[in-house]
Amino acid sequence: MALALRCLRPLPSLLLRSSFAGAGGLPRAPGGCPAPLLEGCRQCVQQMLLSRQLATKKAKGKGQSQAKVNISAALVEDIINLEETNEDMQAVIEALKEDFSRNLSVRTSPGALDHITVVTKDGKFPLNQLGQILQKSPQLMIVNMTSFPESTAAAAKAIRESGMNLNPEVDGTVIRVPVPKVTREHRESLAKLAKQFTNKSKEALRKVRSKSITQVKKSKNKVSEDTIWLLEKQIQQMADEAATEMDKLLAAKTKELLG
C-alpha cells in the first residue's frame, strides 16, 4: 500500500503540467505494464505522456504548421535541465544587448571606452582599470596611463582595434583619442559592427544548443527514441526563438545607427 501511494503522489502534478492531460481523461496504462495507470510507476506515466504528445505532433497534416513542442521540465528532469538551457540562451541575448549598449553609439563618449579589453602580460583588464578616461573636449578624449605606464601601448592597440573607428595617438603615458565626426561612413561602420556582434552571439547560441542536444543523446540507451526526438525538437525550437530575438535587436540597432 505504501509503495502504491509513493508512485501515485507525483501523478496529479505531472498531469496538470502536461498540455495533453485534459478532456480526454486519463490514458490507459501502456501495454506490458503489470498495473493500472493509477497504481503504475512514475516512469510509465512519463513515457505515456511523452508518447501522446509525440503522436499529437506527428498527426499534423503534411504542409500544415506544427504546434510548438512544450515538454514539462519535470517530465525530463532526469535527462536534461531545460530551464537551465533556456537561461544559458537568454544569457547570450543579454550579452548581445550589453555589447550594443557599450560599443555601438553614434556619439562616442568616455563611457564607451570603459570596457575595452586590454591584453597585458599580467592578463586582460578593462581599460578603465588601467587608465583614467576623460573628455577633454567634444572632439577629444584623453586616457591617462600614469598608473600603469607599461600598458600604454597595449591600451592604444586595444582602442584602435575596438571596432569603434578610433585612431588613438600616444604621447608618453597619455593616449589622445580624437572623436570622429558623425558621418554616414561612421554610421555604416557601426552598423557592420552590430552585425559582427550578432553573428558572434549566434555562434555562442549554437554552442549552447549543441551542448544540450549532446547531453540528451547520452540518454538514448535509457529512454525511448520518441523522447529523444521531442527533446531535440524543443531545444532547437528554443534556439530558433533566441536567434529571432537577436535578429530583432539587430534590426532595431541598425535602424538607430543609420537613422
Coordinates of N, CA and C in Angstrom, one line a residue, residues 5-227:
L5 N 1.1 4.3 -2.9 CA 0.9 5.8 -2.6 C 2.1 6.6 -3.0
R6 N 3.4 6.0 -2.9 CA 4.5 6.8 -3.3 C 4.5 7.0 -4.8
C7 N 4.1 5.9 -5.6 CA 4.0 6.1 -7.0 C 2.9 7.0 -7.5
L8 N 1.8 7.0 -6.7 CA 0.7 7.9 -7.0 C 0.9 9.3 -6.8
R9 N 1.7 9.6 -5.7 CA 1.9 11.0 -5.3 C 2.2 12.0 -6.4
P10 N 3.2 11.7 -7.2 CA 3.6 12.7 -8.3 C 2.7 12.8 -9.4
L11 N 1.7 11.9 -9.6 CA 0.9 11.8 -10.8 C 0.1 13.1 -11.0
P12 N -0.7 13.6 -10.0 CA -1.5 14.8 -10.3 C -0.7 16.0 -10.9
S13 N 0.4 16.3 -10.3 CA 1.2 17.4 -10.8 C 1.7 17.2 -12.2
L14 N 2.1 16.0 -12.5 CA 2.6 15.7 -13.9 C 1.4 15.9 -14.9
L15 N 0.2 15.4 -14.5 CA -0.9 15.5 -15.4 C -1.3 17.0 -15.6
L16 N -1.3 17.7 -14.5 CA -1.7 19.1 -14.6 C -0.8 19.9 -15.4
R17 N 0.5 19.6 -15.3 CA 1.5 20.4 -16.0 C 1.7 20.0 -17.5
S18 N 1.0 18.9 -17.9 CA 1.2 18.5 -19.2 C 0.0 19.0 -20.1
S19 N 0.4 19.4 -21.3 CA -0.6 20.1 -22.2 C -1.6 19.1 -22.7
F20 N -1.4 17.8 -22.6 CA -2.3 16.9 -23.2 C -3.1 16.1 -22.1
A21 N -3.1 16.5 -20.9 CA -4.0 15.8 -19.9 C -5.2 16.7 -19.7
G22 N -6.3 16.3 -20.1 CA -7.5 17.2 -20.1 C -8.8 16.5 -20.3
A23 N -9.5 16.9 -21.3 CA -10.9 16.5 -21.5 C -10.9 15.0 -21.9
G24 N -9.9 14.4 -22.4 CA -9.9 13.0 -22.8 C -9.8 12.1 -21.6
G25 N -9.6 12.6 -20.4 CA -9.5 11.7 -19.3 C -8.1 11.1 -19.2
L26 N -8.0 10.2 -18.2 CA -6.7 9.6 -18.0 C -6.4 8.5 -19.1
P27 N -5.2 8.4 -19.6 CA -4.9 7.4 -20.6 C -4.8 6.0 -20.0
R28 N -5.0 5.0 -20.8 CA -4.8 3.7 -20.3 C -3.3 3.4 -20.0
A29 N -3.0 2.4 -19.2 CA -1.7 2.0 -18.9 C -1.0 1.4 -20.2
P30 N 0.2 1.7 -20.4 CA 0.9 1.1 -21.6 C 0.9 -0.4 -21.6
G31 N 0.9 -1.0 -22.8 CA 1.0 -2.4 -22.9 C 2.2 -3.0 -22.2
G32 N 2.0 -4.0 -21.5 CA 3.1 -4.6 -20.8 C 3.2 -4.2 -19.3
C33 N 2.6 -3.0 -19.0 CA 2.7 -2.6 -17.6 C 1.8 -3.5 -16.7
P34 N 2.3 -4.0 -15.7 CA 1.5 -5.0 -14.9 C 0.4 -4.4 -14.0
A35 N 0.3 -3.1 -13.9 CA -0.7 -2.5 -13.1 C -1.4 -1.4 -13.8
P36 N -2.7 -1.1 -13.4 CA -3.4 0.1 -13.9 C -2.6 1.3 -13.7
L37 N -2.9 2.4 -14.5 CA -2.1 3.6 -14.5 C -1.9 4.2 -13.1
L38 N -3.1 4.3 -12.4 CA -3.0 5.0 -11.1 C -2.2 4.2 -10.1
E39 N -1.9 2.9 -10.4 CA -1.0 2.1 -9.5 C 0.4 1.9 -10.1
G40 N 0.5 2.5 -11.3 CA 1.8 2.3 -12.0 C 2.9 3.1 -11.5
C41 N 4.1 2.9 -12.1 CA 5.3 3.7 -11.7 C 5.3 5.0 -12.4
R42 N 6.1 5.9 -11.9 CA 6.3 7.2 -12.5 C 6.8 7.2 -13.9
Q43 N 7.7 6.2 -14.1 CA 8.3 6.0 -15.4 C 7.3 5.7 -16.5
C44 N 6.3 4.9 -16.1 CA 5.2 4.6 -17.1 C 4.4 5.8 -17.4
V45 N 4.1 6.6 -16.4 CA 3.4 7.9 -16.6 C 4.1 8.8 -17.5
Q46 N 5.4 9.0 -17.2 CA 6.3 9.9 -18.0 C 6.3 9.4 -19.5
Q47 N 6.5 8.2 -19.7 CA 6.6 7.7 -21.1 C 5.3 7.8 -21.8
M48 N 4.2 7.6 -21.1 CA 2.9 7.6 -21.8 C 2.6 9.1 -22.2
L49 N 2.9 10.0 -21.3 CA 2.6 11.4 -21.6 C 3.4 11.9 -22.8
L50 N 4.7 11.6 -22.8 CA 5.5 12.0 -23.9 C 5.1 11.3 -25.2
S51 N 4.7 10.1 -25.1 CA 4.3 9.4 -26.4 C 3.0 10.0 -26.9
R52 N 2.1 10.4 -26.0 CA 0.9 11.0 -26.5 C 1.2 12.4 -27.2
Q53 N 2.1 13.1 -26.6 CA 2.5 14.4 -27.1 C 3.1 14.2 -28.5
L54 N 4.0 13.2 -28.6 CA 4.6 12.9 -29.9 C 3.6 12.6 -31.0
A55 N 2.6 11.7 -30.6 CA 1.6 11.4 -31.5 C 0.8 12.6 -32.0
T56 N 0.6 13.6 -31.1 CA -0.1 14.8 -31.5 C 0.7 15.6 -32.5
K57 N 2.0 15.7 -32.3 CA 2.9 16.4 -33.3 C 2.9 15.7 -34.6
K58 N 3.0 14.4 -34.6 CA 3.1 13.7 -35.9 C 1.8 13.6 -36.7
A59 N 0.6 13.8 -35.9 CA -0.7 13.7 -36.5 C -1.0 14.9 -37.4
K60 N -0.2 16.0 -37.4 CA -0.4 17.2 -38.2 C -0.2 16.8 -39.7
G61 N -1.1 17.3 -40.5 CA -1.1 17.0 -41.9 C 0.1 17.6 -42.6
K62 N 0.6 17.0 -43.7 CA 1.7 17.5 -44.4 C 1.5 18.9 -44.9
G63 N 2.4 19.8 -44.7 CA 2.3 21.1 -45.2 C 1.6 22.1 -44.2
Q64 N 1.1 21.5 -43.1 CA 0.5 22.4 -42.1 C 1.6 22.7 -41.0
S65 N 1.4 23.9 -40.4 CA 2.3 24.3 -39.4 C 2.1 23.5 -38.1
Q66 N 3.2 23.0 -37.6 CA 3.1 22.2 -36.4 C 3.0 23.0 -35.1
A67 N 2.3 22.5 -34.1 CA 2.2 23.2 -32.9 C 3.6 23.1 -32.2
K68 N 3.8 24.1 -31.3 CA 5.0 24.1 -30.6 C 5.2 23.0 -29.6
V69 N 6.4 22.4 -29.6 CA 6.7 21.4 -28.6 C 6.9 22.1 -27.2
N70 N 6.2 21.6 -26.2 CA 6.3 22.2 -24.9 C 6.3 21.1 -23.8
I71 N 7.4 20.5 -23.7 CA 7.5 19.4 -22.7 C 7.7 20.0 -21.3
S72 N 6.9 19.5 -20.3 CA 7.1 19.9 -19.0 C 8.5 19.5 -18.5
A73 N 9.2 20.5 -17.9 CA 10.6 20.2 -17.4 C 10.6 19.1 -16.4
A74 N 9.5 19.0 -15.6 CA 9.5 17.9 -14.6 C 9.5 16.5 -15.2
L75 N 9.0 16.4 -16.4 CA 9.0 15.1 -17.0 C 10.3 14.6 -17.5
V76 N 11.3 15.5 -17.7 CA 12.6 15.1 -18.3 C 13.7 15.6 -17.4
E77 N 13.4 15.9 -16.2 CA 14.5 16.4 -15.3 C 15.7 15.5 -15.1
D78 N 15.4 14.2 -15.3 CA 16.5 13.2 -15.1 C 17.4 13.1 -16.4
I79 N 16.9 13.7 -17.5 CA 17.7 13.7 -18.7 C 18.4 15.0 -19.0
I80 N 17.7 16.1 -18.8 CA 18.3 17.5 -19.0 C 17.5 18.5 -18.3
N81 N 18.2 19.5 -17.9 CA 17.5 20.7 -17.2 C 17.2 21.7 -18.3
L82 N 15.9 21.7 -18.8 CA 15.5 22.6 -19.8 C 15.5 24.0 -19.4
E83 N 15.2 24.3 -18.1 CA 15.2 25.6 -17.6 C 16.6 26.2 -17.6
E84 N 17.6 25.4 -17.3 CA 19.0 25.8 -17.3 C 19.4 26.1 -18.8
T85 N 19.0 25.3 -19.7 CA 19.3 25.5 -21.1 C 18.7 26.9 -21.6
N86 N 17.5 27.1 -21.2 CA 16.9 28.4 -21.6 C 17.6 29.6 -20.9
E87 N 18.0 29.4 -19.7 CA 18.8 30.5 -19.0 C 20.1 30.8 -19.7
D88 N 20.8 29.7 -20.2 CA 22.0 29.9 -20.9 C 21.8 30.7 -22.2
M89 N 20.7 30.3 -22.9 CA 20.4 31.0 -24.2 C 20.0 32.5 -23.9
Q90 N 19.3 32.7 -22.9 CA 18.9 34.1 -22.5 C 20.1 34.9 -22.1
A91 N 21.1 34.3 -21.5 CA 22.4 35.0 -21.1 C 23.1 35.4 -22.4
V92 N 23.1 34.7 -23.4 CA 23.7 35.1 -24.7 C 23.0 36.3 -25.3
I93 N 21.7 36.3 -25.2 CA 20.9 37.5 -25.7 C 21.3 38.7 -24.9
E94 N 21.4 38.6 -23.5 CA 21.7 39.7 -22.7 C 23.1 40.2 -22.9
A95 N 24.0 39.3 -23.2 CA 25.4 39.8 -23.6 C 25.4 40.6 -24.8
L96 N 24.6 40.2 -25.8 CA 24.5 40.9 -27.1 C 23.9 42.3 -26.8
K97 N 22.9 42.4 -26.0 CA 22.4 43.8 -25.6 C 23.4 44.6 -25.0
E98 N 24.2 44.0 -24.1 CA 25.3 44.8 -23.4 C 26.3 45.3 -24.4
D99 N 26.7 44.4 -25.4 CA 27.7 44.8 -26.4 C 27.1 46.0 -27.2
F100 N 25.9 45.9 -27.6 CA 25.2 47.0 -28.3 C 25.3 48.3 -27.5
S101 N 24.9 48.2 -26.3 CA 24.9 49.4 -25.4 C 26.2 50.0 -25.2
R102 N 27.2 49.2 -25.0 CA 28.6 49.7 -24.6 C 29.3 50.2 -25.9
N103 N 29.2 49.5 -27.0 CA 30.1 49.8 -28.1 C 29.5 50.4 -29.3
L104 N 28.2 50.5 -29.4 CA 27.6 51.0 -30.6 C 26.7 52.2 -30.4
S105 N 27.4 53.3 -30.2 CA 26.8 54.6 -30.0 C 27.3 55.6 -31.1
V106 N 26.4 56.3 -31.7 CA 26.8 57.3 -32.7 C 27.7 58.3 -32.1
R107 N 27.4 58.8 -30.9 CA 28.2 59.7 -30.3 C 29.2 59.0 -29.3
T108 N 30.5 59.0 -29.6 CA 31.5 58.4 -28.7 C 31.6 59.2 -27.4
S109 N 31.6 58.5 -26.3 CA 31.7 59.2 -25.0 C 32.7 58.4 -24.2
P110 N 33.2 59.0 -23.1 CA 34.2 58.3 -22.3 C 33.7 56.9 -21.8
G111 N 32.4 56.8 -21.5 CA 31.9 55.6 -21.0 C 32.0 54.4 -22.1
A112 N 32.0 54.8 -23.3 CA 32.1 53.8 -24.4 C 33.5 53.1 -24.4
L113 N 34.5 53.8 -23.8 CA 35.8 53.2 -23.7 C 36.1 52.3 -22.5
D114 N 35.2 52.5 -21.5 CA 35.4 51.9 -20.2 C 35.8 50.4 -20.3
H115 N 35.0 49.6 -21.0 CA 35.1 48.2 -21.0 C 35.9 47.6 -22.2
I116 N 36.6 48.4 -22.9 CA 37.5 47.9 -23.9 C 38.6 47.0 -23.2
T117 N 38.7 45.8 -23.7 CA 39.6 44.9 -23.1 C 41.1 45.1 -23.5
V118 N 42.0 45.3 -22.6 CA 43.4 45.5 -22.8 C 44.1 44.2 -22.4
V119 N 44.9 43.7 -23.4 CA 45.7 42.5 -23.1 C 47.1 42.9 -22.7
T120 N 47.4 42.5 -21.4 CA 48.8 42.9 -20.9 C 49.5 41.6 -20.5
K121 N 50.7 41.7 -20.2 CA 51.5 40.5 -19.8 C 50.9 39.9 -18.5
D122 N 50.2 40.6 -17.7 CA 49.6 40.1 -16.5 C 48.2 39.7 -16.6
G123 N 47.6 39.7 -17.9 CA 46.3 39.3 -18.1 C 45.4 40.3 -18.8
K124 N 44.1 40.1 -18.9 CA 43.2 41.0 -19.6 C 42.5 41.9 -18.6
F125 N 42.4 43.2 -18.9 CA 41.8 44.1 -18.0 C 40.9 45.2 -18.8
P126 N 39.8 45.6 -18.2 CA 39.1 46.7 -18.8 C 39.9 48.0 -18.8
L127 N 39.8 48.8 -19.8 CA 40.6 50.0 -19.9 C 40.5 50.9 -18.7
N128 N 39.3 51.0 -18.2 CA 39.0 51.9 -17.1 C 39.7 51.5 -15.8
Q129 N 40.2 50.2 -15.7 CA 41.0 49.8 -14.6 C 42.5 50.1 -14.7
L130 N 42.9 50.5 -15.9 CA 44.3 50.8 -16.2 C 44.6 52.3 -16.3
G131 N 43.6 53.0 -16.9 CA 43.8 54.4 -17.1 C 42.6 55.2 -16.8
Q132 N 42.9 56.5 -16.6 CA 41.8 57.5 -16.3 C 41.3 58.1 -17.6
I133 N 40.0 57.9 -17.9 CA 39.4 58.3 -19.1 C 38.7 59.7 -18.9
L134 N 39.1 60.7 -19.7 CA 38.5 62.0 -19.6 C 38.0 62.5 -20.9
Q135 N 36.9 63.3 -20.9 CA 36.5 64.0 -22.1 C 37.1 65.4 -22.1
K136 N 38.2 65.6 -22.9 CA 38.9 66.9 -22.9 C 38.1 68.0 -23.6
S137 N 37.4 67.6 -24.7 CA 36.6 68.5 -25.5 C 35.6 67.6 -26.3
P138 N 34.6 68.2 -26.9 CA 33.7 67.4 -27.7 C 34.4 66.6 -28.8
Q139 N 35.6 67.0 -29.2 CA 36.3 66.4 -30.3 C 37.5 65.5 -29.8
L140 N 37.7 65.5 -28.5 CA 38.9 64.8 -28.0 C 38.7 64.1 -26.6
M141 N 39.1 62.9 -26.5 CA 39.1 62.2 -25.2 C 40.6 61.9 -24.8
I142 N 40.8 61.8 -23.6 CA 42.2 61.6 -23.1 C 42.2 60.3 -22.1
V143 N 43.2 59.4 -22.3 CA 43.3 58.3 -21.4 C 44.7 58.4 -20.8
N144 N 44.7 58.7 -19.5 CA 45.9 58.9 -18.7 C 46.4 57.6 -18.1
M145 N 47.5 57.1 -18.6 CA 48.0 55.8 -18.2 C 49.2 55.9 -17.2
T146 N 49.2 57.0 -16.4 CA 50.3 57.2 -15.5 C 50.4 56.1 -14.4
S147 N 49.3 55.5 -14.0 CA 49.3 54.4 -13.0 C 49.9 53.1 -13.6
F148 N 49.7 52.9 -14.9 CA 50.2 51.7 -15.5 C 50.9 52.0 -16.8
P149 N 52.0 52.7 -16.7 CA 52.7 53.2 -17.9 C 53.1 52.1 -18.9
E150 N 53.4 50.9 -18.3 CA 53.9 49.8 -19.1 C 52.8 49.3 -20.0
S151 N 51.6 49.6 -19.7 CA 50.4 49.1 -20.5 C 49.9 50.1 -21.5
T152 N 50.6 51.3 -21.7 CA 50.2 52.3 -22.6 C 50.0 51.8 -24.0
A153 N 51.0 51.2 -24.5 CA 51.0 50.7 -25.9 C 49.9 49.7 -26.1
A154 N 49.7 48.8 -25.1 CA 48.6 47.8 -25.2 C 47.3 48.4 -25.2
A155 N 47.1 49.5 -24.4 CA 45.8 50.2 -24.3 C 45.5 50.9 -25.6
A156 N 46.5 51.5 -26.2 CA 46.3 52.2 -27.5 C 45.9 51.2 -28.6
K157 N 46.5 50.0 -28.6 CA 46.2 49.0 -29.5 C 44.8 48.5 -29.4
A158 N 44.4 48.3 -28.1 CA 43.0 47.9 -27.8 C 42.0 48.9 -28.3
I159 N 42.3 50.2 -28.1 CA 41.3 51.2 -28.6 C 41.2 51.2 -30.1
R160 N 42.4 51.0 -30.7 CA 42.4 51.1 -32.2 C 41.7 49.9 -32.8
E161 N 41.7 48.7 -32.1 CA 41.1 47.5 -32.6 C 39.8 47.2 -32.1
S162 N 39.2 48.2 -31.4 CA 37.9 48.0 -30.8 C 36.7 48.0 -31.7
G163 N 37.0 48.4 -33.0 CA 35.9 48.5 -34.0 C 35.1 49.7 -33.9
M164 N 35.5 50.7 -33.1 CA 34.7 51.9 -32.9 C 35.2 53.0 -33.8
N165 N 36.1 52.7 -34.7 CA 36.6 53.7 -35.7 C 37.4 54.8 -35.0
L166 N 38.2 54.4 -34.1 CA 39.0 55.3 -33.3 C 40.5 55.2 -33.6
N167 N 41.2 56.3 -33.7 CA 42.6 56.3 -34.0 C 43.4 57.0 -32.9
P168 N 43.8 56.3 -31.9 CA 44.5 56.9 -30.7 C 45.9 57.3 -31.1
E169 N 46.4 58.4 -30.4 CA 47.7 58.9 -30.6 C 48.4 58.9 -29.2
V170 N 49.6 58.2 -29.1 CA 50.3 58.1 -27.9 C 51.3 59.2 -27.7
D171 N 51.2 59.9 -26.5 CA 52.1 60.9 -26.1 C 52.6 60.6 -24.7
G172 N 53.7 59.9 -24.6 CA 54.2 59.5 -23.3 C 53.3 58.5 -22.7
T173 N 52.7 58.8 -21.5 CA 51.8 58.0 -20.8 C 50.3 58.5 -21.1
V174 N 50.2 59.4 -22.0 CA 48.8 59.9 -22.3 C 48.4 59.4 -23.7
I175 N 47.2 58.9 -23.8 CA 46.7 58.5 -25.1 C 45.6 59.5 -25.5
R176 N 45.8 60.1 -26.6 CA 44.8 61.1 -27.1 C 43.9 60.3 -28.1
V177 N 42.6 60.5 -27.9 CA 41.6 59.8 -28.8 C 40.7 60.8 -29.5
P178 N 41.0 61.2 -30.7 CA 40.1 62.1 -31.4 C 38.7 61.5 -31.6
V179 N 37.7 62.2 -31.4 CA 36.3 61.7 -31.6 C 35.9 61.9 -33.0
P180 N 35.6 60.9 -33.7 CA 35.3 61.0 -35.1 C 34.0 61.8 -35.3
K181 N 33.9 62.5 -36.4 CA 32.6 63.2 -36.8 C 31.6 62.1 -37.1
V182 N 30.3 62.5 -36.9 CA 29.2 61.6 -37.2 C 28.9 61.6 -38.6
T183 N 29.7 60.9 -39.4 CA 29.4 60.8 -40.9 C 28.6 59.6 -41.2
R184 N 28.2 59.6 -42.5 CA 27.4 58.4 -42.9 C 28.3 57.2 -42.9
E185 N 29.6 57.4 -43.2 CA 30.5 56.3 -43.3 C 30.7 55.7 -41.9
H186 N 30.8 56.6 -40.9 CA 30.9 56.2 -39.5 C 29.7 55.4 -39.0
R187 N 28.5 55.8 -39.4 CA 27.3 55.1 -39.1 C 27.2 53.7 -39.7
E188 N 27.6 53.6 -40.9 CA 27.6 52.4 -41.6 C 28.7 51.4 -41.0
S189 N 29.8 52.0 -40.6 CA 30.8 51.2 -39.9 C 30.3 50.6 -38.6
L190 N 29.5 51.4 -37.8 CA 28.9 50.9 -36.6 C 27.8 49.8 -36.9
A191 N 27.1 50.0 -38.0 CA 26.1 49.0 -38.3 C 26.7 47.7 -38.7
K192 N 27.9 47.7 -39.4 CA 28.6 46.5 -39.7 C 29.1 45.8 -38.4
L193 N 29.5 46.6 -37.5 CA 30.0 46.1 -36.2 C 28.8 45.4 -35.5
A194 N 27.7 46.0 -35.6 CA 26.5 45.4 -34.9 C 26.2 44.0 -35.5
K195 N 26.4 43.9 -36.8 CA 26.2 42.6 -37.5 C 27.2 41.6 -37.0
Q196 N 28.4 42.0 -36.8 CA 29.5 41.1 -36.3 C 29.2 40.7 -34.9
F197 N 28.8 41.6 -34.0 CA 28.4 41.2 -32.7 C 27.3 40.1 -32.7
T198 N 26.3 40.3 -33.6 CA 25.2 39.4 -33.6 C 25.6 38.0 -34.1
N199 N 26.5 38.0 -35.1 CA 27.0 36.7 -35.6 C 27.8 36.0 -34.6
K200 N 28.5 36.7 -33.8 CA 29.3 36.1 -32.7 C 28.4 35.5 -31.6
S201 N 27.3 36.3 -31.4 CA 26.3 35.8 -30.4 C 25.6 34.5 -30.8
K202 N 25.3 34.5 -32.1 CA 24.6 33.3 -32.7 C 25.5 32.1 -32.6
E203 N 26.8 32.3 -32.8 CA 27.8 31.2 -32.7 C 27.8 30.7 -31.2
A204 N 27.7 31.6 -30.3 CA 27.6 31.2 -28.8 C 26.3 30.4 -28.6
L205 N 25.3 30.9 -29.2 CA 24.0 30.2 -29.1 C 24.0 28.8 -29.6
R206 N 24.6 28.6 -30.8 CA 24.7 27.3 -31.4 C 25.5 26.4 -30.4
K207 N 26.5 26.9 -29.7 CA 27.3 26.1 -28.8 C 26.4 25.6 -27.7
V208 N 25.5 26.5 -27.2 CA 24.6 26.1 -26.1 C 23.7 25.0 -26.6
R209 N 23.1 25.2 -27.8 CA 22.2 24.2 -28.3 C 22.9 22.8 -28.5
S210 N 24.1 22.9 -29.1 CA 24.8 21.6 -29.4 C 25.2 20.9 -28.1
K211 N 25.6 21.6 -27.1 CA 25.9 21.0 -25.8 C 24.6 20.4 -25.2
S212 N 23.5 21.0 -25.3 CA 22.3 20.4 -24.7 C 21.8 19.2 -25.5
I213 N 21.9 19.2 -26.8 CA 21.5 18.1 -27.6 C 22.4 16.9 -27.3
T214 N 23.7 17.2 -27.2 CA 24.7 16.1 -26.9 C 24.3 15.5 -25.5
Q215 N 23.9 16.3 -24.6 CA 23.5 15.8 -23.3 C 22.3 14.9 -23.4
V216 N 21.3 15.3 -24.2 CA 20.1 14.5 -24.4 C 20.5 13.1 -25.0
K217 N 21.4 13.1 -26.0 CA 21.7 11.9 -26.7 C 22.4 10.9 -25.9
K218 N 23.0 11.4 -24.8 CA 23.7 10.4 -23.9 C 22.7 9.5 -23.2
S219 N 21.4 9.9 -23.2 CA 20.4 9.1 -22.5 C 19.6 8.2 -23.5
K220 N 20.1 8.0 -24.7 CA 19.4 7.3 -25.7 C 19.3 5.8 -25.4
N221 N 20.1 5.3 -24.5 CA 20.0 3.9 -24.1 C 19.1 3.7 -22.9
K222 N 18.6 4.9 -22.3 CA 17.8 4.8 -21.1 C 16.3 5.2 -21.4
V223 N 16.1 6.0 -22.5 CA 14.7 6.4 -22.8 C 14.4 6.1 -24.2
S224 N 13.2 6.3 -24.6 CA 12.8 6.0 -26.0 C 13.3 7.0 -27.0
E225 N 13.2 6.5 -28.3 CA 13.6 7.4 -29.4 C 12.6 8.6 -29.5
D226 N 11.4 8.3 -29.1 CA 10.3 9.4 -29.2 C 10.7 10.5 -28.2
T227 N 11.2 10.1 -27.0 CA 11.6 11.1 -26.0 C 12.8 12.0 -26.5

